[in-house]
């Protein structure tokens, strides 16, 4: 097909949702107003790590306007779950805490009342007796002998395999290549958690249809994923739930954790009334998941002619207190290592580590962004070590179509070389003739 | 305090609302009158998503108790149908992709409208200042600024 | 939910304050108060917006700002750049339309920059017939919460010297304050005859910095005296850490921004 036949590619497209945005008519989950709707506020852990000795909800239950108070004792099915439990990921997170809390803010008791103010006042009256435990807040400290243990399996890591808990990539022989390399470039990188901070906070409204079915209006980014998980947690057939999305008022990967739907739906079941569970701005900033902080130790073997011949990466994803999507995130992370470059010898040890922090989760470029940051800084350092222009250095190492990647997939549609050439032109950066002729189709072309 | 009957003028219409005097205008508009175009982002005055006009001036409805606006003219996005300059802003937002999730858009349009009202030929810095009370997490602001510049260049007279 | 009181006259307002005392908070625009009022234990919020307390008067050689004068009004009507800049910095346009100068006196950290400038201008608080210097008002601050009377206006004389206001925030516009400094320096015969240096963000309320002022008085306003004043200011303050900035950073920035304020005073 020739370019001139394309009717959409390369042409401005009028986006339909903008028409409703500018008229204020876009529908978000909160725009459905049910009569006799109740409001749910959560009593949350005051400590980052503690055993729960007792939960006393009597004063809360008698507080004005309160219709129900739910704790783990009210859960009909699972006490522990994970959003990817159906895919075999370990179910380690309490729906509502029962014996232990592992992060400050962990949900303990849900108070359902006629108004948000009454629910909040009552939630403050829930009395929890804690036995404080020592905190662990650093990913490498968490893996040392003697560190306080968060998990029920004895160590603070997600166990990918029985032989070694970290997930690994092994390609070629990095130690042999390091021994033969002209230069070794080694450094460590640390990123921070990043809060998505959408303008619309996380929330849902669960409503009994009156016939054993429930409608849930939610801003979750994945409706069926959320429906399946709520059905599993509440032990009801998936067919009894109808999940209705509104437009998501900013997701960026932050509205995937299914944190409000299960308990709001349970509350609707118990009260037989619509129940709204909406995060305040404080909860959105403090309680909702962030992009994980990541620590990477990178060691490169570099030749004077510009080739990176070996790359060894040891990385630690700070999952916070529970797995959520972190096991998946680190798989994606490994798929990205060692970056968009063909390096003949690669070793990756990628750890998912638990700390007493709010559980982290997905954000745009899940698993990739922290890695990219570290690897691109590393590429610049390598180029500097051999006195080469960093643009040229990347083009020499860029993967080409047909190259085998470290995790044994064949590289295809790479276009890294062409992208760098276009960027160099826009930036006014001169590339020598040989580099201007390079192509991603063929390593020896140009 | 118990609820009271308030008479509020919303987009030129007299509406009777039963609410607590300290209930925010945001809550009264959304929950009482189902005016969904006014949105809650923070209830702290930080994001601007709840912006409305009160007696023609920008106000944050989340920090305005309903009992303080009886007798005042309240205007939301829904009350702008006949305004040529506002319609031009709406069209410009569409053409310049000045929204993605749309949650900030009502507040942005209110701020943009008042900016051009006070200053029909704003500099880029003045546009940025005019939007400084409205946070957008999606667009990076550039398309919003461009949309406003485009409308300013049209030199449309106020309605 | 809290009770809303909407008095119809300043007399009624003043007597409501007197009778409810610690159970009452006064609301100007509510832009600072309403964010935390539920946590104060107060039962009543009293709105003063309808009492005619907004308005900028210009008596002989000075200014009288009605307590409910908004930031927008200050920017439009008070031709003192330092005050206009401080008013512009409290928030976006909507907040500027709502926030009042009276409310700014009570604004909790990291806000209250207009009050910092007023302190440097030796402002006086007027409560009906009573007057009190802003400096004394802050000296009696206590917890700073419950009102002790109805402030009707804030008055000050035309500044006799140069006035500057500088702010360290995290954004160019509409930012919480890390620290801010307002300086009012009067000179004669090449020497500083009087200096007022007020700092915000380092304490529960705006504070004057006597050591920095003393470093200037009687000296030429030059690099050396400015550096001395900045160093003294940095030593004198004991800021706290919050989500906006750490104590050590605020302390460091105090020195930097006292210097910048004094460099800008002309």
Coordinates of N, CA and C in Angstrom, one line a residue, chain B:
Chain B
X1 N -25.1 20.7 62.7 CA -26.1 21.7 62.3 C -27.1 20.9 61.4
X2 N -28.4 21.2 61.5 CA -29.3 20.5 60.6 C -29.4 21.1 59.2
X3 N -29.9 20.4 58.3 CA -30.0 20.9 56.9 C -31.0 22.0 56.8
X4 N -30.7 22.8 55.8 CA -31.5 24.0 55.6 C -31.9 24.0 54.1
X5 N -33.0 24.7 53.8 CA -33.3 24.9 52.3 C -32.6 26.1 51.9
X6 N -31.8 26.0 50.8 CA -31.1 27.1 50.2 C -31.7 27.4 48.8
X7 N -31.7 28.6 48.5 CA -32.0 29.0 47.2 C -30.8 29.5 46.5
X8 N -30.3 28.7 45.5 CA -29.1 29.0 44.8 C -29.5 29.3 43.4
X9 N -28.8 30.3 42.8 CA -29.0 30.6 41.4 C -27.9 29.9 40.6
X10 N -28.3 28.8 39.9 CA -27.3 28.0 39.1 C -27.5 28.2 37.6
X11 N -26.6 28.8 36.9 CA -26.7 29.0 35.5 C -28.0 29.7 35.1
X12 N -28.4 30.7 36.0 CA -29.5 31.5 35.7 C -30.9 30.9 36.2
X13 N -30.8 29.7 36.7 CA -32.0 29.1 37.2 C -32.0 29.1 38.7
X14 N -33.2 29.3 39.4 CA -33.2 29.2 40.8 C -33.5 27.8 41.2
X15 N -32.6 27.3 42.0 CA -32.7 25.9 42.5 C -32.8 25.9 44.0
X16 N -33.7 25.1 44.5 CA -33.8 24.9 45.9 C -33.1 23.7 46.3
X17 N -32.2 23.8 47.3 CA -31.4 22.6 47.7 C -31.5 22.5 49.2
X18 N -31.6 21.3 49.6 CA -31.6 21.0 51.1 C -30.2 20.5 51.4
X19 N -29.5 21.2 52.3 CA -28.1 20.8 52.6 C -27.7 21.5 53.9
X20 N -26.6 21.0 54.5 CA -26.0 21.7 55.6 C -25.4 22.9 55.1
X21 N -25.4 24.0 55.9 CA -24.8 25.3 55.4 C -23.3 25.1 55.2
X22 N -22.7 24.2 56.0 CA -21.2 24.1 55.8 C -20.9 23.0 54.7
X23 N -21.9 22.4 54.1 CA -21.6 21.5 53.0 C -21.0 22.4 51.9
X24 N -20.0 21.8 51.2 CA -19.4 22.6 50.1 C -20.3 22.8 48.9
X25 N -20.1 23.9 48.2 CA -20.8 24.1 47.0 C -20.6 23.0 46.0
X26 N -19.4 22.4 46.0 CA -19.1 21.2 45.2 C -20.1 20.1 45.5
X27 N -20.2 19.8 46.8 CA -21.1 18.7 47.2 C -22.5 19.0 46.8
X28 N -22.9 20.2 47.0 CA -24.3 20.6 46.7 C -24.6 20.5 45.2
X29 N -23.6 21.0 44.4 CA -23.8 20.9 43.0 C -23.9 19.5 42.5
X30 N -22.9 18.7 42.9 CA -22.8 17.3 42.4 C -23.9 16.4 43.0
X31 N -23.9 16.3 44.3 CA -24.8 15.3 45.0 C -26.3 15.8 45.1
X32 N -26.4 17.2 45.3 CA -27.8 17.7 45.4 C -28.4 17.9 44.0
X33 N -27.7 18.5 43.1 CA -28.2 18.9 41.8 C -27.7 18.1 40.6
X34 N -26.9 17.1 40.9 CA -26.3 16.2 39.8 C -25.7 17.1 38.7
X35 N -25.0 18.2 39.0 CA -24.2 18.9 38.0 C -22.9 18.3 38.0
X36 N -22.7 17.3 37.1 CA -21.5 16.4 37.1 C -20.3 17.1 36.5
X37 N -20.5 18.2 35.8 CA -19.4 18.8 35.1 C -18.4 19.4 36.1
X38 N -18.9 19.7 37.3 CA -18.0 20.2 38.4 C -17.4 19.0 39.1
X39 N -16.1 18.9 39.2 CA -15.5 17.6 39.6 C -14.6 17.8 40.9
X40 N -14.6 16.7 41.7 CA -13.7 16.7 42.9 C -12.4 16.1 42.7
X41 N -11.3 16.8 42.8 CA -10.0 16.2 42.7 C -9.3 16.1 44.0
X42 N -9.5 17.1 44.9 CA -8.7 17.1 46.1 C -9.5 17.6 47.4
X43 N -10.5 18.4 47.1 CA -11.1 19.1 48.2 C -10.2 19.8 49.2
X44 N -9.1 20.3 48.6 CA -8.1 21.1 49.4 C -7.7 22.4 48.7
X45 N -8.3 22.7 47.6 CA -8.0 23.9 46.9 C -6.8 23.8 46.0
X46 N -6.3 22.6 45.9 CA -5.0 22.4 45.2 C -5.0 22.1 43.7
X47 N -6.2 21.6 43.2 CA -6.1 21.0 41.8 C -7.0 21.9 40.8
X48 N -8.0 22.6 41.3 CA -8.8 23.4 40.4 C -9.9 22.7 39.6
X49 N -10.0 21.4 39.8 CA -11.0 20.6 39.0 C -12.4 21.1 39.4
X50 N -12.6 21.7 40.5 CA -13.9 22.1 41.0 C -14.3 23.5 40.7
X51 N -13.5 24.2 39.9 CA -13.7 25.6 39.6 C -15.0 25.9 39.0
X52 N -15.7 26.9 39.6 CA -16.9 27.4 39.0 C -16.8 29.0 39.0
X53 N -17.8 29.7 38.5 CA -17.9 31.1 38.6 C -18.9 31.5 39.6
X54 N -18.6 32.4 40.5 CA -19.5 33.0 41.5 C -19.5 34.5 41.2
X55 N -20.7 35.0 40.9 CA -20.8 36.4 40.5 C -19.7 36.7 39.5
X56 N -19.5 35.8 38.5 CA -18.6 36.1 37.4 C -17.1 35.9 37.7
X57 N -16.8 35.5 39.0 CA -15.4 35.4 39.3 C -15.1 33.9 39.6
X58 N -13.8 33.5 39.3 CA -13.4 32.1 39.5 C -13.4 31.8 41.0
X59 N -14.0 30.7 41.4 CA -14.0 30.2 42.8 C -13.8 28.7 42.8
X60 N -13.3 28.3 43.9 CA -13.1 26.8 44.1 C -14.3 26.4 44.9
X61 N -15.2 25.6 44.3 CA -16.4 25.2 44.9 C -16.2 24.2 46.1
X62 N -15.0 23.6 46.1 CA -14.7 22.6 47.2 C -14.5 23.4 48.5
X63 N -14.1 24.6 48.5 CA -13.8 25.4 49.7 C -14.8 26.5 49.9
X64 N -16.0 26.4 49.2 CA -17.0 27.4 49.4 C -18.2 26.8 50.1
X65 N -18.4 27.1 51.4 CA -19.6 26.6 52.0 C -20.9 27.1 51.3
X66 N -21.9 26.2 51.1 CA -23.1 26.5 50.4 C -23.8 27.7 51.1
X67 N -23.7 27.8 52.4 CA -24.4 28.9 53.1 C -23.8 30.3 52.8
X68 N -22.6 30.3 52.1 CA -22.1 31.6 51.9 C -22.4 32.1 50.5
X69 N -23.1 31.4 49.7 CA -23.4 31.8 48.3 C -24.8 31.9 47.9
X70 N -25.7 32.0 49.0 CA -27.1 32.3 48.7 C -27.2 33.6 48.1
X71 N -28.0 33.8 47.0 CA -28.1 35.1 46.4 C -27.1 35.5 45.4
X72 N -26.1 34.6 45.2 CA -25.0 34.9 44.3 C -25.3 34.1 43.0
X73 N -24.8 34.6 41.9 CA -25.0 33.9 40.6 C -23.9 32.9 40.4
X74 N -24.2 31.6 40.4 CA -23.3 30.5 40.2 C -23.3 30.0 38.8
X75 N -22.2 29.9 38.1 CA -22.2 29.5 36.8 C -21.2 28.3 36.6
X76 N -21.7 27.3 35.9 CA -20.8 26.1 35.6 C -20.7 26.0 34.1
X77 N -20.0 25.0 33.6 CA -19.8 24.8 32.2 C -21.1 24.7 31.5
X78 N -22.1 24.2 32.2 CA -23.4 23.9 31.5 C -24.1 25.2 31.2
X79 N -23.6 26.3 31.8 CA -24.3 27.6 31.5 C -23.6 28.5 30.5
X80 N -23.0 27.8 29.5 CA -22.2 28.7 28.6 C -22.6 28.6 27.2
X81 N -23.8 28.0 26.9 CA -24.1 27.7 25.6 C -24.0 28.8 24.6
X82 N -24.4 30.0 24.9 CA -24.5 31.1 23.9 C -23.2 31.9 23.8
X83 N -22.2 31.5 24.5 CA -21.0 32.4 24.5 C -20.0 32.0 23.4
X84 N -19.9 32.9 22.4 CA -19.1 32.6 21.2 C -17.6 32.4 21.6
X85 N -17.1 33.1 22.6 CA -15.7 33.0 22.9 C -15.5 31.6 23.7
X86 N -16.5 31.2 24.5 CA -16.4 30.0 25.2 C -16.4 28.8 24.2
X87 N -17.3 28.9 23.2 CA -17.5 27.9 22.2 C -16.2 27.8 21.4
X88 N -15.5 28.9 21.2 CA -14.3 28.9 20.4 C -13.2 28.1 21.3
X89 N -13.2 28.3 22.6 CA -12.3 27.6 23.5 C -12.6 26.1 23.4
X90 N -13.8 25.8 23.5 CA -14.2 24.4 23.5 C -13.6 23.7 22.2
X91 N -13.9 24.4 21.1 CA -13.5 23.9 19.8 C -12.0 23.8 19.7
X92 N -11.3 24.8 20.2 CA -9.8 24.8 20.2 C -9.2 23.7 21.0
X93 N -9.9 23.4 22.2 CA -9.4 22.3 23.0 C -9.5 21.0 22.2
X94 N -10.6 20.8 21.5 CA -10.7 19.6 20.7 C -9.6 19.5 19.6
X95 N -9.5 20.6 18.9 CA -8.5 20.6 17.8 C -7.1 20.4 18.2
X96 N -6.8 21.0 19.4 CA -5.4 21.0 19.9 C -5.1 19.8 20.8
X97 N -6.1 18.9 21.0 CA -5.9 17.8 21.9 C -5.5 18.3 23.3
X98 N -6.3 19.3 23.8 CA -6.0 19.9 25.1 C -6.6 19.2 26.2
X99 N -6.9 17.9 26.0 CA -7.4 17.1 27.1 C -7.2 15.6 26.8
X100 N -7.0 14.8 27.8 CA -6.9 13.3 27.6 C -8.0 12.6 28.4
X101 N -7.8 12.6 29.7 CA -8.8 11.9 30.6 C -10.0 12.9 30.8
X102 N -9.8 14.2 30.6 CA -10.9 15.1 30.7 C -11.3 15.6 32.1
X103 N -10.6 15.0 33.1 CA -11.1 15.3 34.5 C -10.8 16.8 34.9
X104 N -9.8 17.4 34.3 CA -9.4 18.8 34.7 C -10.1 19.8 33.8
X105 N -10.7 19.3 32.7 CA -11.1 20.1 31.6 C -12.2 21.2 32.0
X106 N -13.1 20.9 32.8 CA -14.1 21.9 33.2 C -13.4 23.1 33.8
X107 N -12.5 22.7 34.8 CA -11.8 23.8 35.5 C -10.9 24.6 34.6
X108 N -10.2 23.9 33.7 CA -9.3 24.5 32.7 C -10.1 25.5 31.9
X109 N -11.2 25.1 31.4 CA -12.0 26.0 30.5 C -12.5 27.2 31.2
X110 N -12.9 27.0 32.5 CA -13.3 28.2 33.3 C -12.1 29.2 33.4
X111 N -11.0 28.6 33.8 CA -9.8 29.5 34.0 C -9.4 30.2 32.7
X112 N -9.4 29.4 31.6 CA -9.1 30.0 30.2 C -10.0 31.1 29.8
X113 N -11.3 30.8 30.1 CA -12.3 31.8 29.7 C -12.2 33.1 30.5
X114 N -11.9 33.0 31.8 CA -11.7 34.2 32.6 C -10.4 34.9 32.2
X115 N -9.4 34.1 31.9 CA -8.1 34.7 31.5 C -8.4 35.6 30.3
X116 N -9.0 35.1 29.2 CA -9.2 35.9 28.0 C -10.2 37.0 28.2
X117 N -11.1 36.8 29.2 CA -12.0 37.9 29.5 C -11.3 39.1 30.1
X118 N -10.3 38.8 31.0 CA -9.6 39.9 31.6 C -8.4 40.4 30.7
X119 N -8.0 39.5 29.8 CA -6.8 39.8 29.0 C -6.9 39.2 27.7
X120 N -7.5 39.8 26.7 CA -7.8 39.2 25.4 C -6.6 38.8 24.6
X121 N -5.5 39.5 24.9 CA -4.2 39.1 24.1 C -3.1 38.8 25.1
X122 N -3.3 37.7 25.8 CA -2.3 37.4 26.8 C -0.9 36.9 26.2
X123 N 0.1 37.2 26.9 CA 1.4 36.6 26.5 C 1.4 35.1 27.0
X124 N 2.4 34.4 26.5 CA 2.4 33.0 27.0 C 2.6 32.9 28.5
X125 N 3.4 33.8 29.1 CA 3.6 33.8 30.5 C 2.3 34.1 31.2
X126 N 1.5 35.0 30.7 CA 0.2 35.4 31.3 C -0.8 34.2 31.2
X127 N -0.7 33.5 30.1 CA -1.6 32.3 30.0 C -1.2 31.3 31.1
X128 N 0.1 31.1 31.2 CA 0.6 30.1 32.2 C 0.1 30.5 33.6
X129 N 0.2 31.8 33.9 CA -0.3 32.3 35.2 C -1.8 32.1 35.3
X130 N -2.5 32.4 34.3 CA -3.9 32.2 34.3 C -4.4 30.8 34.6
X131 N -3.5 29.8 34.2 CA -3.8 28.4 34.4 C -3.2 27.8 35.6
X132 N -2.5 28.7 36.4 CA -1.7 28.2 37.5 C -2.5 27.5 38.6
X133 N -3.8 27.7 38.6 CA -4.6 27.1 39.7 C -5.2 25.8 39.2
X134 N -4.9 25.3 38.1 CA -5.5 24.1 37.5 C -4.4 23.1 37.2
X135 N -4.5 21.9 37.8 CA -3.5 20.9 37.5 C -4.0 19.9 36.5
X136 N -3.1 19.6 35.6 CA -3.4 18.5 34.6 C -2.3 17.5 34.7
X137 N -2.7 16.2 34.8 CA -1.7 15.2 34.9 C -1.5 14.4 33.6
X138 N -2.3 14.8 32.6 CA -2.2 14.0 31.3 C -1.5 14.8 30.2
X139 N -1.8 16.0 29.9 CA -1.4 16.6 28.7 C 0.0 17.3 28.7
X140 N 0.5 17.6 29.9 CA 1.7 18.4 30.0 C 1.5 19.8 29.7
X141 N 0.3 20.3 29.6 CA -0.1 21.7 29.5 C 0.1 22.3 28.2
X142 N 1.1 21.9 27.4 CA 1.4 22.6 26.1 C 0.2 22.7 25.2
X143 N -0.6 21.6 25.0 CA -1.7 21.7 24.1 C -2.8 22.7 24.6
X144 N -2.9 22.8 25.9 CA -3.9 23.7 26.5 C -3.5 25.1 26.2
X145 N -2.2 25.4 26.4 CA -1.7 26.8 26.2 C -1.9 27.1 24.7
X146 N -1.6 26.1 23.8 CA -1.7 26.4 22.4 C -3.2 26.7 22.0
X147 N -4.1 25.9 22.6 CA -5.5 26.1 22.3 C -5.9 27.6 22.7
X148 N -5.4 28.0 23.8 CA -5.8 29.4 24.3 C -5.1 30.4 23.4
X149 N -3.9 30.2 23.0 CA -3.3 31.1 22.1 C -4.0 31.2 20.8
X150 N -4.5 30.1 20.3 CA -5.3 30.1 19.0 C -6.5 30.9 19.2
X151 N -7.2 30.8 20.3 CA -8.5 31.5 20.5 C -8.2 33.0 20.6
X152 N -7.1 33.3 21.4 CA -6.7 34.7 21.5 C -6.5 35.4 20.2
X153 N -5.8 34.6 19.3 CA -5.5 35.1 18.0 C -6.8 35.4 17.1
X154 N -7.8 34.7 17.5 CA -9.1 34.9 16.7 C -9.8 36.2 17.1
X155 N -9.4 36.8 18.2 CA -9.9 38.1 18.6 C -11.5 38.1 18.6
X156 N -12.1 37.1 19.3 CA -13.5 37.0 19.3 C -14.0 38.0 20.4
X157 N -15.1 38.7 20.1 CA -15.6 39.6 21.1 C -16.4 38.8 22.2
X158 N -16.3 39.3 23.4 CA -17.0 38.7 24.5 C -18.5 38.6 24.2
X159 N -19.2 37.6 24.7 CA -20.7 37.5 24.5 C -21.5 38.6 25.0

